[in-house]
Amino acid sequence: MYGLNKHAGNDAQELFDRYGRLRQDHYQHEINKGTAVWGTELDHSHILLFQKYDAHQEREQGANLVKAILGKAAAHSPSGFFAFVNPLSLLLPVDLPFGASTSDPKYIGRNFRHDNARLKAIESFWRSLGFRRVGRSLLFAYADSPTQTPQFMRKICMGLCDKLKDDKACLAQLVIDMPANPQDPSWSYISPTGNSILHLAASGCKPACIEYIVSIKPELLNMRNRNGYTPRETLQNTMDFCRETGCIYGTPDDIKSLSG
């Protein structure tokens, strides 16, 4: 990133330390970590950097273009990669010299840094494609490989699997952390044990979470995990175990979305 141009160098310096690792402030600092979506997983793997994009393109066409680029990068990177974009930099010419003023004759009439409405629109566009902000930095990141799990997904999955964790607390975490867009890659996440998030909610007996997940991504109902079970079958196995051991965390009747 340092060798591309000044903007890319600044972005690299903001994200990484001199050893190429994500700066700890972005995932440990009480304020600067933001929602702590990303962590040390960004220390490794290949990088794809979006530096120039016509923000005035029709949204659907633009999304298809970005997806095509991500697909092409995936074909050349079987082990996965991380993509980065700085929405603010897309408001600036790539060749704008570092420290140059946008009031220069060359840039008169283009208030790049203060066009908040346009910036929010650009951020919304990249979020819709699965990009999430790194800490409270200016940059957004995207994980191509399921093994490169964002930190927030690990937190969600651990909560869903934990039978002792309150169902409503898990649901609140889902609503806050998971995107509303059902096409977001996060909803298709498969855990290292081969389970979808619906399988995990079923194994943890989380009725409210199951109902919410199904309302967003109903096709997960038919997905089978590595052991060949659907979420409904996983729930039934969990309930059988609960009856045998005397540990009751919920009942199948509570799971309206799986009851028929």
PDB file of C-alpha atoms in Angstrom:
ATOM      1  CA  MET A   1       0.000   0.000   0.000  1.00  0.00           C
ATOM      2  CA  TYR A   2       2.869   2.355   0.804  1.00  0.00           C
ATOM      3  CA  GLY A   3       4.259   2.188  -2.719  1.00  0.00           C
ATOM      4  CA  LEU A   4       1.070   3.059  -4.604  1.00  0.00           C
ATOM      5  CA  ASN A   5       0.610   6.762  -3.864  1.00  0.00           C
ATOM      6  CA  LYS A   6       0.386   9.170  -0.952  1.00  0.00           C
ATOM      7  CA  HIS A   7      -3.266   8.395  -0.202  1.00  0.00           C
ATOM      8  CA  ALA A   8      -2.597   4.651  -0.029  1.00  0.00           C
ATOM      9  CA  GLY A   9       0.452   5.288   2.131  1.00  0.00           C
ATOM     10  CA  ASN A  10      -1.601   7.367   4.546  1.00  0.00           C
ATOM     11  CA  ASP A  11      -4.261   4.651   4.717  1.00  0.00           C
ATOM     12  CA  ALA A  12      -1.631   2.002   5.426  1.00  0.00           C
ATOM     13  CA  GLN A  13      -0.098   4.120   8.148  1.00  0.00           C
ATOM     14  CA  GLU A  14      -3.484   4.682   9.752  1.00  0.00           C
ATOM     15  CA  LEU A  15      -4.292   0.958   9.851  1.00  0.00           C
ATOM     16  CA  PHE A  16      -1.020  -0.885  10.376  1.00  0.00           C
ATOM     17  CA  ASP A  17       2.122  -0.595  12.475  1.00  0.00           C
ATOM     18  CA  ARG A  18       5.623  -0.917  11.038  1.00  0.00           C
ATOM     19  CA  TYR A  19       5.383  -4.713  11.239  1.00  0.00           C
ATOM     20  CA  GLY A  20       2.247  -4.819   9.100  1.00  0.00           C
ATOM     21  CA  ARG A  21      -0.083  -5.629  11.978  1.00  0.00           C
ATOM     22  CA  LEU A  22      -3.357  -3.859  12.690  1.00  0.00           C
ATOM     23  CA  ARG A  23      -2.763  -1.083  15.208  1.00  0.00           C
ATOM     24  CA  GLN A  24      -4.075  -2.167  18.603  1.00  0.00           C
ATOM     25  CA  ASP A  25      -6.065   1.044  18.993  1.00  0.00           C
ATOM     26  CA  HIS A  26      -8.475  -0.226  16.322  1.00  0.00           C
ATOM     27  CA  TYR A  27      -9.592  -3.202  18.414  1.00  0.00           C
ATOM     28  CA  GLN A  28      -8.443  -2.610  22.011  1.00  0.00           C
ATOM     29  CA  HIS A  29      -8.768   1.100  22.767  1.00  0.00           C
ATOM     30  CA  GLU A  30     -11.969   1.817  24.689  1.00  0.00           C
ATOM     31  CA  ILE A  31     -13.011   4.601  22.297  1.00  0.00           C
ATOM     32  CA  ASN A  32     -11.057   4.089  19.077  1.00  0.00           C
ATOM     33  CA  LYS A  33     -12.087   0.447  18.682  1.00  0.00           C
ATOM     34  CA  GLY A  34     -15.630   1.557  17.836  1.00  0.00           C
ATOM     35  CA  THR A  35     -17.778  -1.578  17.563  1.00  0.00           C
ATOM     36  CA  ALA A  36     -14.615  -3.735  17.365  1.00  0.00           C
ATOM     37  CA  VAL A  37     -15.768  -5.500  14.207  1.00  0.00           C
ATOM     38  CA  TRP A  38     -12.192  -6.234  13.115  1.00  0.00           C
ATOM     39  CA  GLY A  39      -9.249  -7.584  15.066  1.00  0.00           C
ATOM     40  CA  THR A  40      -5.946  -9.366  14.500  1.00  0.00           C
ATOM     41  CA  GLU A  41      -7.338 -11.343  11.550  1.00  0.00           C
ATOM     42  CA  LEU A  42      -6.294  -8.329   9.429  1.00  0.00           C
ATOM     43  CA  ASP A  43      -2.634  -9.029  10.268  1.00  0.00           C
ATOM     44  CA  HIS A  44      -2.397 -11.675   7.554  1.00  0.00           C
ATOM     45  CA  SER A  45      -3.435 -12.540   3.986  1.00  0.00           C
ATOM     46  CA  HIS A  46      -3.506 -10.659   0.685  1.00  0.00           C
ATOM     47  CA  ILE A  47      -4.905  -7.150   0.298  1.00  0.00           C
ATOM     48  CA  LEU A  48      -7.154  -5.632  -2.349  1.00  0.00           C
ATOM     49  CA  LEU A  49      -7.391  -1.844  -2.170  1.00  0.00           C
ATOM     50  CA  PHE A  50     -10.131   0.155  -3.896  1.00  0.00           C
ATOM     51  CA  GLN A  51      -8.719   3.589  -4.688  1.00  0.00           C
ATOM     52  CA  LYS A  52     -10.886   4.950  -7.452  1.00  0.00           C
ATOM     53  CA  TYR A  53     -14.579   4.452  -8.035  1.00  0.00           C
ATOM     54  CA  ASP A  54     -17.180   6.544  -9.817  1.00  0.00           C
ATOM     55  CA  ALA A  55     -19.587   7.260  -6.954  1.00  0.00           C
ATOM     56  CA  HIS A  56     -22.119   8.666  -9.437  1.00  0.00           C
ATOM     57  CA  GLN A  57     -22.690   5.293 -11.074  1.00  0.00           C
ATOM     58  CA  GLU A  58     -26.116   3.748 -10.851  1.00  0.00           C
ATOM     59  CA  ARG A  59     -26.096   1.805  -7.576  1.00  0.00           C
ATOM     60  CA  GLU A  60     -26.935  -1.662  -8.921  1.00  0.00           C
ATOM     61  CA  GLN A  61     -24.433  -1.402 -11.758  1.00  0.00           C
ATOM     62  CA  GLY A  62     -21.806  -0.180  -9.325  1.00  0.00           C
ATOM     63  CA  ALA A  63     -22.488  -3.070  -6.950  1.00  0.00           C
ATOM     64  CA  ASN A  64     -22.185  -5.580  -9.791  1.00  0.00           C
ATOM     65  CA  LEU A  65     -18.880  -4.010 -10.828  1.00  0.00           C
ATOM     66  CA  VAL A  66     -17.438  -4.253  -7.311  1.00  0.00           C
ATOM     67  CA  LYS A  67     -18.670  -7.852  -6.963  1.00  0.00           C
ATOM     68  CA  ALA A  68     -16.993  -8.713 -10.266  1.00  0.00           C
ATOM     69  CA  ILE A  69     -13.702  -7.245  -9.025  1.00  0.00           C
ATOM     70  CA  LEU A  70     -13.998  -9.147  -5.738  1.00  0.00           C
ATOM     71  CA  GLY A  71     -14.754 -12.329  -7.680  1.00  0.00           C
ATOM     72  CA  LYS A  72     -11.732 -11.852  -9.909  1.00  0.00           C
ATOM     73  CA  ALA A  73      -9.513 -11.242  -6.889  1.00  0.00           C
ATOM     74  CA  ALA A  74     -10.898 -14.391  -5.227  1.00  0.00           C
ATOM     75  CA  ALA A  75      -9.971 -16.444  -8.277  1.00  0.00           C
ATOM     76  CA  HIS A  76      -6.358 -15.322  -7.912  1.00  0.00           C
ATOM     77  CA  SER A  77      -6.314 -15.734  -4.130  1.00  0.00           C
ATOM     78  CA  PRO A  78      -7.627 -19.209  -3.173  1.00  0.00           C
ATOM     79  CA  SER A  79      -6.614 -18.747   0.464  1.00  0.00           C
ATOM     80  CA  GLY A  80      -8.734 -15.595   0.722  1.00  0.00           C
ATOM     81  CA  PHE A  81      -7.995 -11.891   0.963  1.00  0.00           C
ATOM     82  CA  PHE A  82      -9.093  -8.678   2.630  1.00  0.00           C
ATOM     83  CA  ALA A  83     -10.393  -5.736   0.626  1.00  0.00           C
ATOM     84  CA  PHE A  84     -10.106  -2.173   1.897  1.00  0.00           C
ATOM     85  CA  VAL A  85     -11.675   1.093   0.872  1.00  0.00           C
ATOM     86  CA  ASN A  86     -11.522   4.613   2.260  1.00  0.00           C
ATOM     87  CA  PRO A  87     -14.850   6.252   1.314  1.00  0.00           C
ATOM     88  CA  LEU A  88     -13.428   9.699   1.979  1.00  0.00           C
ATOM     89  CA  SER A  89     -10.582   9.130  -0.464  1.00  0.00           C
ATOM     90  CA  LEU A  90     -13.157   8.402  -3.177  1.00  0.00           C
ATOM     91  CA  LEU A  91     -14.201  12.042  -2.887  1.00  0.00           C
ATOM     92  CA  LEU A  92     -10.634  13.086  -3.700  1.00  0.00           C
ATOM     93  CA  PRO A  93      -8.716  12.734  -6.962  1.00  0.00           C
ATOM     94  CA  VAL A  94      -6.240   9.874  -6.672  1.00  0.00           C
ATOM     95  CA  ASP A  95      -3.459  12.139  -7.964  1.00  0.00           C
ATOM     96  CA  LEU A  96      -4.222  14.974  -5.507  1.00  0.00           C
ATOM     97  CA  PRO A  97      -0.806  15.792  -3.941  1.00  0.00           C
ATOM     98  CA  PHE A  98      -0.569  15.256  -0.209  1.00  0.00           C
ATOM     99  CA  GLY A  99      -1.349  18.545   1.566  1.00  0.00           C
ATOM    100  CA  ALA A 100      -2.713  20.177  -1.593  1.00  0.00           C
ATOM    101  CA  SER A 101      -5.751  22.388  -1.124  1.00  0.00           C
ATOM    102  CA  THR A 102      -8.972  21.618  -2.941  1.00  0.00           C
ATOM    103  CA  SER A 103      -9.319  25.375  -3.376  1.00  0.00           C
ATOM    104  CA  ASP A 104      -6.598  25.232  -6.035  1.00  0.00           C
ATOM    105  CA  PRO A 105      -7.876  26.337  -9.470  1.00  0.00           C
ATOM    106  CA  LYS A 106      -7.750  22.724 -10.592  1.00  0.00           C
ATOM    107  CA  TYR A 107     -10.305  21.752  -7.919  1.00  0.00           C
ATOM    108  CA  ILE A 108     -12.440  24.885  -7.523  1.00  0.00           C
ATOM    109  CA  GLY A 109     -16.102  24.092  -7.018  1.00  0.00           C
ATOM    110  CA  ARG A 110     -15.433  20.616  -5.639  1.00  0.00           C
ATOM    111  CA  ASN A 111     -15.769  20.631  -1.853  1.00  0.00           C
ATOM    112  CA  PHE A 112     -14.467  17.093  -1.442  1.00  0.00           C
ATOM    113  CA  ARG A 113     -13.907  16.923   2.293  1.00  0.00           C
ATOM    114  CA  HIS A 114     -17.138  18.491   3.473  1.00  0.00           C
ATOM    115  CA  ASP A 115     -19.741  16.889   1.245  1.00  0.00           C
ATOM    116  CA  ASN A 116     -21.197  14.874   4.144  1.00  0.00           C
ATOM    117  CA  ALA A 117     -24.326  13.749   2.326  1.00  0.00           C
ATOM    118  CA  ARG A 118     -22.299  12.319  -0.527  1.00  0.00           C
ATOM    119  CA  LEU A 119     -19.848  10.696   1.886  1.00  0.00           C
ATOM    120  CA  LYS A 120     -22.664   8.982   3.796  1.00  0.00           C
ATOM    121  CA  ALA A 121     -24.100   7.713   0.521  1.00  0.00           C
ATOM    122  CA  ILE A 122     -20.726   6.240  -0.432  1.00  0.00           C
ATOM    123  CA  GLU A 123     -20.329   4.617   2.993  1.00  0.00           C
ATOM    124  CA  SER A 124     -23.825   3.144   2.708  1.00  0.00           C
ATOM    125  CA  PHE A 125     -22.953   1.711  -0.698  1.00  0.00           C
ATOM    126  CA  TRP A 126     -19.867  -0.121   0.604  1.00  0.00           C
ATOM    127  CA  ARG A 127     -21.700  -1.342   3.702  1.00  0.00           C
ATOM    128  CA  SER A 128     -24.329  -2.904   1.446  1.00  0.00           C
ATOM    129  CA  LEU A 129     -21.544  -4.992  -0.111  1.00  0.00           C
ATOM    130  CA  GLY A 130     -20.352  -6.356   3.228  1.00  0.00           C
ATOM    131  CA  PHE A 131     -17.646  -3.808   4.075  1.00  0.00           C
ATOM    132  CA  ARG A 132     -17.377  -2.761   7.741  1.00  0.00           C
ATOM    133  CA  ARG A 133     -15.453   0.082   9.365  1.00  0.00           C
ATOM    134  CA  VAL A 134     -12.115  -0.755  10.964  1.00  0.00           C
ATOM    135  CA  GLY A 135     -12.381   0.634  14.508  1.00  0.00           C
ATOM    136  CA  ARG A 136     -13.083   4.347  14.222  1.00  0.00           C
ATOM    137  CA  SER A 137     -10.713   4.822  11.302  1.00  0.00           C
ATOM    138  CA  LEU A 138     -11.714   6.117   7.891  1.00  0.00           C
ATOM    139  CA  LEU A 139     -11.279   2.709   6.276  1.00  0.00           C
ATOM    140  CA  PHE A 140     -13.728  -0.139   5.690  1.00  0.00           C
ATOM    141  CA  ALA A 141     -12.687  -3.776   5.275  1.00  0.00           C
ATOM    142  CA  TYR A 142     -14.212  -6.869   3.666  1.00  0.00           C
ATOM    143  CA  ALA A 143     -13.260 -10.528   4.279  1.00  0.00           C
ATOM    144  CA  ASP A 144     -13.388 -12.808   1.256  1.00  0.00           C
ATOM    145  CA  SER A 145     -12.794 -16.150   2.955  1.00  0.00           C
ATOM    146  CA  PRO A 146     -15.091 -17.680   5.593  1.00  0.00           C
ATOM    147  CA  THR A 147     -11.942 -18.620   7.541  1.00  0.00           C
ATOM    148  CA  GLN A 148     -11.118 -14.917   7.851  1.00  0.00           C
ATOM    149  CA  THR A 149     -13.907 -14.355  10.312  1.00  0.00           C
ATOM    150  CA  PRO A 150     -14.544 -10.767  11.446  1.00  0.00           C
ATOM    151  CA  GLN A 151     -14.338 -10.381  15.195  1.00  0.00           C
ATOM    152  CA  PHE A 152     -18.042  -9.535  15.529  1.00  0.00           C
ATOM    153  CA  MET A 153     -19.017 -12.862  13.920  1.00  0.00           C
ATOM    154  CA  ARG A 154     -16.901 -14.807  16.384  1.00  0.00           C
ATOM    155  CA  LYS A 155     -18.632 -12.956  19.227  1.00  0.00           C
ATOM    156  CA  ILE A 156     -22.098 -13.655  17.817  1.00  0.00           C
ATOM    157  CA  CYS A 157     -21.376 -17.343  17.235  1.00  0.00           C
ATOM    158  CA  MET A 158     -20.002 -17.841  20.735  1.00  0.00           C
ATOM    159  CA  GLY A 159     -23.154 -16.260  22.177  1.00  0.00           C
ATOM    160  CA  LEU A 160     -25.502 -18.393  20.078  1.00  0.00           C
ATOM    161  CA  CYS A 161     -23.720 -21.613  21.088  1.00  0.00           C
ATOM    162  CA  ASP A 162     -23.696 -20.751  24.783  1.00  0.00           C
ATOM    163  CA  LYS A 163     -26.787 -22.427  26.279  1.00  0.00           C
ATOM    164  CA  LEU A 164     -26.344 -20.416  29.468  1.00  0.00           C
ATOM    165  CA  LYS A 165     -26.454 -17.048  27.699  1.00  0.00           C
ATOM    166  CA  ASP A 166     -29.799 -15.245  27.751  1.00  0.00           C
ATOM    167  CA  ASP A 167     -31.756 -15.508  24.508  1.00  0.00           C
ATOM    168  CA  LYS A 168     -32.826 -11.849  24.556  1.00  0.00           C
ATOM    169  CA  ALA A 169     -29.233 -10.688  25.099  1.00  0.00           C
ATOM    170  CA  CYS A 170     -28.133 -12.719  22.072  1.00  0.00           C
ATOM    171  CA  LEU A 171     -30.995 -11.297  20.010  1.00  0.00           C
ATOM    172  CA  ALA A 172     -30.003  -7.737  20.920  1.00  0.00           C
ATOM    173  CA  GLN A 173     -26.463  -8.495  19.787  1.00  0.00           C
ATOM    174  CA  LEU A 174     -27.732  -9.955  16.509  1.00  0.00           C
ATOM    175  CA  VAL A 175     -29.879  -6.896  15.756  1.00  0.00           C
ATOM    176  CA  ILE A 176     -27.021  -4.492  16.489  1.00  0.00           C
ATOM    177  CA  ASP A 177     -24.132  -6.317  14.833  1.00  0.00           C
ATOM    178  CA  MET A 178     -25.676  -8.164  11.907  1.00  0.00           C
ATOM    179  CA  PRO A 179     -26.633  -6.250   8.731  1.00  0.00           C
ATOM    180  CA  ALA A 180     -30.291  -5.859   7.806  1.00  0.00           C
ATOM    181  CA  ASN A 181     -29.463  -6.799   4.211  1.00  0.00           C
ATOM    182  CA  PRO A 182     -30.047 -10.585   3.836  1.00  0.00           C
ATOM    183  CA  GLN A 183     -27.572 -10.670   0.931  1.00  0.00           C
ATOM    184  CA  ASP A 184     -24.725  -9.582   3.184  1.00  0.00           C
ATOM    185  CA  PRO A 185     -22.038 -12.341   3.334  1.00  0.00           C
ATOM    186  CA  SER A 186     -22.276 -12.393   7.137  1.00  0.00           C
ATOM    187  CA  TRP A 187     -25.620 -14.224   6.966  1.00  0.00           C
ATOM    188  CA  SER A 188     -24.024 -17.015   4.923  1.00  0.00           C
ATOM    189  CA  TYR A 189     -21.185 -17.517   7.390  1.00  0.00           C
ATOM    190  CA  ILE A 190     -20.239 -21.146   8.064  1.00  0.00           C
ATOM    191  CA  SER A 191     -18.436 -21.911  11.312  1.00  0.00           C
ATOM    192  CA  PRO A 192     -15.246 -24.019  11.450  1.00  0.00           C
ATOM    193  CA  THR A 193     -17.473 -26.924  12.602  1.00  0.00           C
ATOM    194  CA  GLY A 194     -19.643 -26.594   9.493  1.00  0.00           C
ATOM    195  CA  ASN A 195     -22.685 -24.881  11.023  1.00  0.00           C
ATOM    196  CA  SER A 196     -24.668 -21.882   9.802  1.00  0.00           C
ATOM    197  CA  ILE A 197     -25.694 -19.237  12.331  1.00  0.00           C
ATOM    198  CA  LEU A 198     -29.184 -20.799  12.352  1.00  0.00           C
ATOM    199  CA  HIS A 199     -27.666 -24.161  13.310  1.00  0.00           C
ATOM    200  CA  LEU A 200     -25.762 -22.428  16.095  1.00  0.00           C
ATOM    201  CA  ALA A 201     -28.908 -20.721  17.407  1.00  0.00           C
ATOM    202  CA  ALA A 202     -30.742 -24.070  17.319  1.00  0.00           C
ATOM    203  CA  SER A 203     -27.942 -25.884  19.152  1.00  0.00           C
ATOM    204  CA  GLY A 204     -27.966 -23.162  21.796  1.00  0.00           C
ATOM    205  CA  CYS A 205     -31.770 -23.223  22.192  1.00  0.00           C
ATOM    206  CA  LYS A 206     -32.285 -19.536  21.368  1.00  0.00           C
ATOM    207  CA  PRO A 207     -35.968 -19.231  20.273  1.00  0.00           C
ATOM    208  CA  ALA A 208     -35.994 -15.464  19.725  1.00  0.00           C
ATOM    209  CA  CYS A 209     -32.705 -15.604  17.797  1.00  0.00           C
ATOM    210  CA  ILE A 210     -33.966 -18.456  15.613  1.00  0.00           C
ATOM    211  CA  GLU A 211     -37.147 -16.567  14.749  1.00  0.00           C
ATOM    212  CA  TYR A 212     -35.169 -13.417  13.911  1.00  0.00           C
ATOM    213  CA  ILE A 213     -32.599 -15.238  11.747  1.00  0.00           C
ATOM    214  CA  VAL A 214     -35.343 -17.032   9.806  1.00  0.00           C
ATOM    215  CA  SER A 215     -37.156 -13.728   9.219  1.00  0.00           C
ATOM    216  CA  ILE A 216     -34.005 -12.349   7.580  1.00  0.00           C
ATOM    217  CA  LYS A 217     -32.613 -15.447   5.858  1.00  0.00           C
ATOM    218  CA  PRO A 218     -35.351 -18.146   5.539  1.00  0.00           C
ATOM    219  CA  GLU A 219     -33.285 -20.203   3.077  1.00  0.00           C
ATOM    220  CA  LEU A 220     -31.031 -21.221   5.981  1.00  0.00           C
ATOM    221  CA  LEU A 221     -33.855 -23.534   7.098  1.00  0.00           C
ATOM    222  CA  ASN A 222     -32.950 -25.991   4.340  1.00  0.00           C
ATOM    223  CA  MET A 223     -29.191 -25.861   4.786  1.00  0.00           C
ATOM    224  CA  ARG A 224     -27.462 -28.942   6.185  1.00  0.00           C
ATOM    225  CA  ASN A 225     -24.390 -28.801   8.369  1.00  0.00           C
ATOM    226  CA  ARG A 226     -21.297 -30.968   8.134  1.00  0.00           C
ATOM    227  CA  ASN A 227     -23.109 -33.805   9.926  1.00  0.00           C
ATOM    228  CA  GLY A 228     -26.002 -33.664   7.474  1.00  0.00           C
ATOM    229  CA  TYR A 229     -28.537 -32.036   9.835  1.00  0.00           C
ATOM    230  CA  THR A 230     -30.889 -29.166   9.053  1.00  0.00           C
ATOM    231  CA  PRO A 231     -31.431 -26.494  11.745  1.00  0.00           C
ATOM    232  CA  ARG A 232     -34.766 -28.138  12.651  1.00  0.00           C
ATOM    233  CA  GLU A 233     -33.013 -31.487  13.171  1.00  0.00           C
ATOM    234  CA  THR A 234     -30.262 -29.801  15.148  1.00  0.00           C
ATOM    235  CA  LEU A 235     -32.892 -28.251  17.419  1.00  0.00           C
ATOM    236  CA  GLN A 236     -34.602 -31.610  17.874  1.00  0.00           C
ATOM    237  CA  ASN A 237     -31.292 -33.256  18.790  1.00  0.00           C
ATOM    238  CA  THR A 238     -30.617 -30.504  21.306  1.00  0.00           C
ATOM    239  CA  MET A 239     -34.065 -30.864  22.865  1.00  0.00           C
ATOM    240  CA  ASP A 240     -33.642 -34.654  23.085  1.00  0.00           C
ATOM    241  CA  PHE A 241     -30.373 -34.097  24.903  1.00  0.00           C
ATOM    242  CA  CYS A 242     -32.049 -31.622  27.267  1.00  0.00           C
ATOM    243  CA  ARG A 243     -34.801 -34.129  28.107  1.00  0.00           C
ATOM    244  CA  GLU A 244     -32.280 -36.885  28.738  1.00  0.00           C
ATOM    245  CA  THR A 245     -30.112 -34.745  31.003  1.00  0.00           C
ATOM    246  CA  GLY A 246     -32.895 -32.740  32.645  1.00  0.00           C
ATOM    247  CA  CYS A 247     -31.490 -29.443  31.373  1.00  0.00           C
ATOM    248  CA  ILE A 248     -34.313 -27.405  29.810  1.00  0.00           C
ATOM    249  CA  TYR A 249     -33.421 -24.215  27.944  1.00  0.00           C
ATOM    250  CA  GLY A 250     -36.539 -23.871  25.828  1.00  0.00           C
ATOM    251  CA  THR A 251     -39.224 -25.859  24.037  1.00  0.00           C
ATOM    252  CA  PRO A 252     -39.818 -26.508  20.340  1.00  0.00           C
ATOM    253  CA  ASP A 253     -43.230 -24.789  20.668  1.00  0.00           C
ATOM    254  CA  ASP A 254     -41.389 -21.540  21.364  1.00  0.00           C
ATOM    255  CA  ILE A 255     -39.755 -21.738  17.940  1.00  0.00           C
ATOM    256  CA  LYS A 256     -42.657 -20.537  15.799  1.00  0.00           C
ATOM    257  CA  SER A 257     -40.497 -20.232  12.703  1.00  0.00           C
ATOM    258  CA  LEU A 258     -39.474 -23.895  12.890  1.00  0.00           C
ATOM    259  CA  SER A 259     -42.767 -25.400  13.928  1.00  0.00           C
ATOM    260  CA  GLY A 260     -44.357 -25.806  10.590  1.00  0.00           C
TER     261      GLY A 260
END
